Amino acid sequence: MSDELKVKMEQLEHENKVVRLAAQQWEHLQQVYRQSIERLQLVERELSFSQERMSRALFGGDLAWWDWDYNTGQIFFNENRARLLGYKVNELPQTYGEIVRMIHPDDYESTMAKLQLHLSGAQPNYEAEFRLQSKSGEWRWFFDKGKIVEKDILGKPVRIAGVLIDIHDRKNIENELIVARDTAVAESRAKSNFLASMSHEIYTPMAGVIGMADILKQSKLSQEQEEYLNVIVKSANNLMSILNDIIEFSKLESGKMEFHEKPFSIHQVVEEVTGSFAEKAQEKGIEILSFQDPNIPVEVVGDPSD
């Protein structure tokens, strides 16, 4: 075999090896490609499932997501936002300027102030409750919450994203409770004022009755007259006690109760309270006794009458 033929055969053998190696590499690349395609399809299916699950959750919870391009002013949102307001998706405005004009005039300034606090970095999140006008013209309450999710190299906001939640039913219940509370407070205040007024009106003539009865007791009376007079004085004192309780109660309800600090004997107060129940207890055959700890100071500071 000539040297020339031998060289050509070696070249062919080398080229054959290169071709076989390339074929093997190509087969490996095809296998890697097929595996990559399969993984990509799996990821796409999982992503589709996750998106579907998220959409169901947002729909079930009456939530609408939004994504605001701060530089262009364009706002992207899902179909829930349109549904909550009674619009079709293509009917809703998609720019910041148009959307904020849908906010109720009474809620506009407070909402913008809260948004600016977040954009300026003063607040970590943006949260606001406001009314938006639906397609039917009804003003519906929503809770809006968002956060800056992207900034430029200077730290300025680029994208802000968040959710819009329907709270209309909750706000209606809150407003009904507020009205009911205010009505109850007004009625209670009117009742307290009426009781206080009537008590004072009765208090003056009753004091006169008791005073005249005390004067009458100093005159000469028969035993029967004295018994009648004692009944009058007892009944008048009981009524005065009731009037005093009503007056004190009305002061408590109206927040006008005043306390006066001064030294007084706690022992004397206990004796007076015990004595005030002694007569009623005696009528029922009950004996009332009081015990005072000797370690209690002779005088304390407080309001002995209240």
C-alpha positions as MATLAB code, in Angstrom:
seq = 'MSDELKVKMEQLEHENKVVRLAAQQWEHLQQVYRQSIERLQLVERELSFSQERMSRALFGGDLAWWDWDYNTGQIFFNENRARLLGYKVNELPQTYGEIVRMIHPDDYESTMAKLQLHLSGAQPNYEAEFRLQSKSGEWRWFFDKGKIVEKDILGKPVRIAGVLIDIHDRKNIENELIVARDTAVAESRAKSNFLASMSHEIYTPMAGVIGMADILKQSKLSQEQEEYLNVIVKSANNLMSILNDIIEFSKLESGKMEFHEKPFSIHQVVEEVTGSFAEKAQEKGIEILSFQDPNIPVEVVGDPSD';
ca = [
       0.000    0.000    0.000;
       1.391    3.322   -1.029;
       2.012    6.033    1.477;
      -0.470    8.342   -0.292;
      -3.277    5.780   -0.010;
      -2.408    5.165    3.617;
      -2.692    8.887    4.408;
      -6.094    9.140    2.673;
      -7.433    6.161    4.639;
      -6.276    7.741    7.902;
      -7.998   10.986    6.913;
     -11.227    9.125    6.084;
     -11.084    7.266    9.374;
     -10.580   10.534   11.261;
     -13.454   12.200    9.417;
     -15.627    9.161   10.159;
     -14.871    9.507   13.870;
     -15.721   13.205   13.720;
     -19.041   12.437   12.018;
     -19.896    9.745   14.582;
     -19.009   12.133   17.433;
     -21.106   14.888   15.865;
     -24.009   12.451   15.446;
     -23.749   11.475   19.083;
     -23.642   15.124   20.145;
     -26.616   15.907   17.928;
     -28.565   13.041   19.437;
     -27.670   14.312   22.919;
     -28.742   17.848   21.965;
     -32.048   16.515   20.655;
     -32.596   14.644   23.904;
     -31.787   17.767   25.952;
     -34.113   19.779   23.729;
     -36.947   17.271   24.205;
     -36.433   17.314   27.977;
     -36.395   21.116   27.971;
     -39.620   21.193   25.972;
     -41.240   18.763   28.394;
     -40.129   20.827   31.401;
     -41.360   24.014   29.736;
     -44.738   22.437   29.038;
     -44.944   21.285   32.660;
     -44.107   24.782   33.905;
     -46.708   26.273   31.549;
     -49.355   23.868   32.840;
     -48.468   24.655   36.454;
     -48.477   28.376   35.704;
     -51.830   28.095   33.965;
     -53.231   26.154   36.916;
     -51.859   28.736   39.367;
     -53.324   31.603   37.341;
     -56.686   29.861   37.193;
     -56.614   29.219   40.926;
     -55.636   32.836   41.626;
     -58.430   34.089   39.345;
     -60.958   31.939   41.191;
     -59.700   33.189   44.543;
     -59.882   36.813   43.422;
     -63.359   36.273   41.996;
     -64.607   34.481   45.098;
     -63.191   37.133   47.396;
     -64.427   40.073   45.308;
     -60.828   41.168   44.746;
     -59.413   43.022   41.770;
     -55.674   43.389   41.157;
     -54.133   46.425   39.486;
     -50.687   47.278   38.134;
     -49.793   50.947   37.621;
     -47.018   52.062   35.261;
     -46.041   55.225   37.115;
     -44.150   56.812   34.207;
     -46.849   56.371   31.539;
     -49.820   56.596   33.891;
     -51.354   53.443   32.431;
     -53.068   51.063   34.853;
     -53.627   47.396   34.056;
     -56.262   45.392   35.930;
     -58.182   42.126   35.759;
     -61.806   41.717   34.727;
     -62.946   41.635   38.372;
     -62.505   45.402   38.600;
     -64.925   45.894   35.733;
     -67.348   43.310   37.128;
     -67.405   44.918   40.598;
     -68.403   48.236   39.026;
     -70.853   46.762   36.528;
     -68.746   47.555   33.432;
     -67.277   45.514   30.622;
     -63.475   45.369   30.588;
     -63.167   47.598   27.506;
     -65.494   50.207   29.055;
     -63.287   51.084   32.027;
     -60.633   53.824   31.704;
     -57.048   52.593   31.888;
     -55.124   55.713   32.851;
     -54.412   57.076   36.319;
     -55.979   60.479   35.617;
     -59.250   58.984   34.396;
     -59.511   56.426   37.191;
     -58.997   58.851   40.092;
     -61.808   61.004   38.680;
     -64.154   58.102   39.461;
     -63.525   58.575   43.219;
     -66.279   60.271   45.219;
     -65.502   64.001   45.718;
     -65.751   63.648   49.514;
     -63.134   60.857   49.507;
     -60.756   62.269   46.889;
     -58.462   64.473   48.996;
     -57.936   61.944   51.808;
     -57.235   59.172   49.286;
     -54.684   61.233   47.372;
     -53.000   62.270   50.622;
     -52.550   58.622   51.661;
     -51.202   57.730   48.207;
     -48.654   60.557   48.311;
     -47.466   59.488   51.760;
     -46.536   56.107   50.300;
     -45.012   57.481   47.088;
     -42.847   59.847   49.142;
     -41.623   56.999   51.328;
     -43.347   58.248   54.483;
     -45.536   55.130   54.647;
     -44.481   51.556   53.743;
     -47.860   50.803   52.148;
     -50.758   52.644   50.581;
     -54.191   51.930   52.079;
     -57.432   53.846   51.575;
     -61.190   53.423   51.746;
     -63.252   55.351   49.211;
     -66.339   55.239   47.020;
     -66.310   54.590   43.287;
     -69.234   55.253   40.996;
     -70.584   52.145   39.313;
     -72.086   52.029   35.845;
     -75.581   52.285   37.346;
     -74.599   55.541   39.094;
     -74.440   53.987   42.561;
     -71.520   54.931   44.806;
     -69.920   51.749   46.145;
     -67.344   51.453   48.919;
     -63.943   49.839   48.246;
     -60.742   49.208   50.176;
     -57.628   49.866   48.083;
     -54.191   48.608   49.098;
     -50.927   48.757   47.159;
     -47.159   49.092   47.265;
     -44.253   50.211   45.103;
     -42.858   47.051   43.494;
     -40.204   48.598   41.233;
     -37.960   51.672   41.410;
     -35.430   53.224   39.054;
     -31.739   53.741   39.846;
     -32.583   57.048   41.547;
     -35.102   55.362   43.846;
     -38.153   56.850   42.157;
     -41.244   54.634   41.729;
     -41.644   52.869   38.394;
     -44.439   50.399   39.125;
     -47.042   50.232   41.889;
     -49.276   47.178   42.295;
     -52.107   46.265   44.620;
     -55.648   44.994   45.104;
     -59.106   46.560   45.254;
     -61.601   44.954   47.665;
     -65.380   45.424   47.712;
     -66.417   46.508   51.252;
     -69.771   48.064   50.355;
     -71.902   45.756   52.530;
     -69.555   46.149   55.505;
     -69.624   49.961   55.262;
     -73.424   49.952   55.084;
     -73.582   47.899   58.282;
     -71.053   50.238   59.942;
     -73.104   53.289   58.953;
     -76.291   51.687   60.277;
     -74.543   50.938   63.575;
     -73.262   54.512   63.800;
     -76.772   55.900   63.209;
     -78.209   53.488   65.791;
     -75.503   54.442   68.297;
     -76.023   58.181   67.789;
     -79.782   57.732   68.128;
     -79.368   55.733   71.335;
     -76.954   58.317   72.763;
     -79.343   61.157   71.907;
     -82.295   59.326   73.446;
     -80.279   58.496   76.568;
     -79.152   62.111   76.889;
     -82.735   63.334   76.476;
     -83.913   60.847   79.129;
     -81.175   61.932   81.534;
     -81.963   65.615   80.985;
     -85.664   64.943   81.558;
     -84.995   62.984   84.753;
     -82.610   65.634   86.055;
     -85.070   68.409   85.254;
     -88.048   66.643   86.805;
     -86.032   65.625   89.848;
     -84.998   69.218   90.482;
     -88.575   70.373   89.984;
     -89.823   67.883   92.573;
     -86.864   68.367   94.896;
     -87.715   71.973   95.863;
     -91.340   71.443   96.973;
     -90.388   68.175   98.673;
     -87.728   69.970  100.682;
     -90.450   72.405  101.706;
     -92.716   69.549  102.810;
     -89.952   68.025  104.939;
     -89.066   71.385  106.417;
     -92.675   72.181  107.365;
     -93.083   68.669  108.777;
     -90.065   69.209  111.033;
     -91.570   72.499  112.235;
     -94.935   70.791  112.797;
     -93.260   68.089  114.923;
     -92.217   70.802  117.384;
     -95.843   71.750  118.051;
     -98.239   69.963  120.381;
     -99.738   66.957  118.627;
    -101.836   64.064  119.696;
    -100.316   60.593  119.544;
    -102.311   59.775  116.414;
    -101.299   63.029  114.697;
     -97.664   62.392  115.597;
     -97.855   58.910  114.036;
     -99.342   60.346  110.853;
     -96.667   63.026  110.770;
     -93.898   60.430  111.194;
     -95.282   58.526  108.216;
     -95.256   61.733  106.156;
     -91.646   62.532  107.137;
     -90.512   58.959  106.484;
     -92.177   58.866  103.062;
     -90.800   62.293  102.153;
     -87.266   61.272  103.164;
     -87.539   58.092  101.098;
     -88.684   60.115   98.110;
     -85.828   62.574   98.622;
     -83.390   59.661   98.641;
     -84.828   58.426   95.341;
     -84.590   61.927   93.855;
     -80.948   62.199   94.938;
     -80.171   58.850   93.302;
     -81.837   59.983   90.059;
     -79.888   63.237   90.062;
     -76.588   61.416   90.685;
     -77.394   58.887   87.940;
     -78.186   61.642   85.440;
     -74.864   63.317   86.299;
     -73.015   60.074   85.613;
     -74.736   59.548   82.255;
     -74.105   63.121   81.124;
     -70.479   63.054   82.293;
     -71.085   65.964   84.655;
     -70.268   64.194   87.878;
     -67.864   66.345   89.874;
     -65.651   65.089   92.673;
     -64.336   67.313   95.421;
     -61.317   66.176   97.388;
     -61.284   66.980  101.080;
     -60.392   65.216  104.356;
     -63.192   63.193  105.937;
     -63.659   60.373  108.436;
     -64.267   57.012  106.780;
     -65.521   55.717  110.131;
     -68.247   58.342  110.188;
     -69.288   57.507  106.618;
     -69.583   53.803  107.486;
     -71.690   54.644  110.547;
     -73.974   56.914  108.509;
     -74.454   54.308  105.771;
     -75.178   51.614  108.365;
     -77.609   53.910  110.148;
     -79.481   54.731  106.921;
     -80.430   51.040  106.570;
     -81.064   50.415  110.257;
     -84.754   51.386  110.230;
     -85.624   49.254  107.180;
     -83.635   46.350  108.621;
     -85.466   46.643  111.944;
     -88.844   46.526  110.182;
     -87.801   43.221  108.584;
     -86.331   41.827  111.787;
     -82.751   42.053  110.539;
     -79.859   43.228  112.684;
     -77.174   45.284  110.902;
     -73.698   45.465  112.358;
     -70.613   47.218  110.977;
     -66.991   46.408  111.592;
     -64.165   48.851  110.981;
     -60.553   47.785  110.888;
     -58.612   49.762  113.520;
     -55.747   50.107  111.031;
     -57.878   52.392  108.841;
     -56.678   56.015  109.219;
     -58.840   58.408  111.176;
     -59.083   60.687  108.131;
     -58.747   60.047  104.406;
     -58.903   62.367  101.400;
     -61.782   62.011   98.937;
     -65.385   62.964   98.316;
     -67.528   61.747  101.239;
     -70.819   62.692   99.554;
     -70.195   61.005   96.149;
];
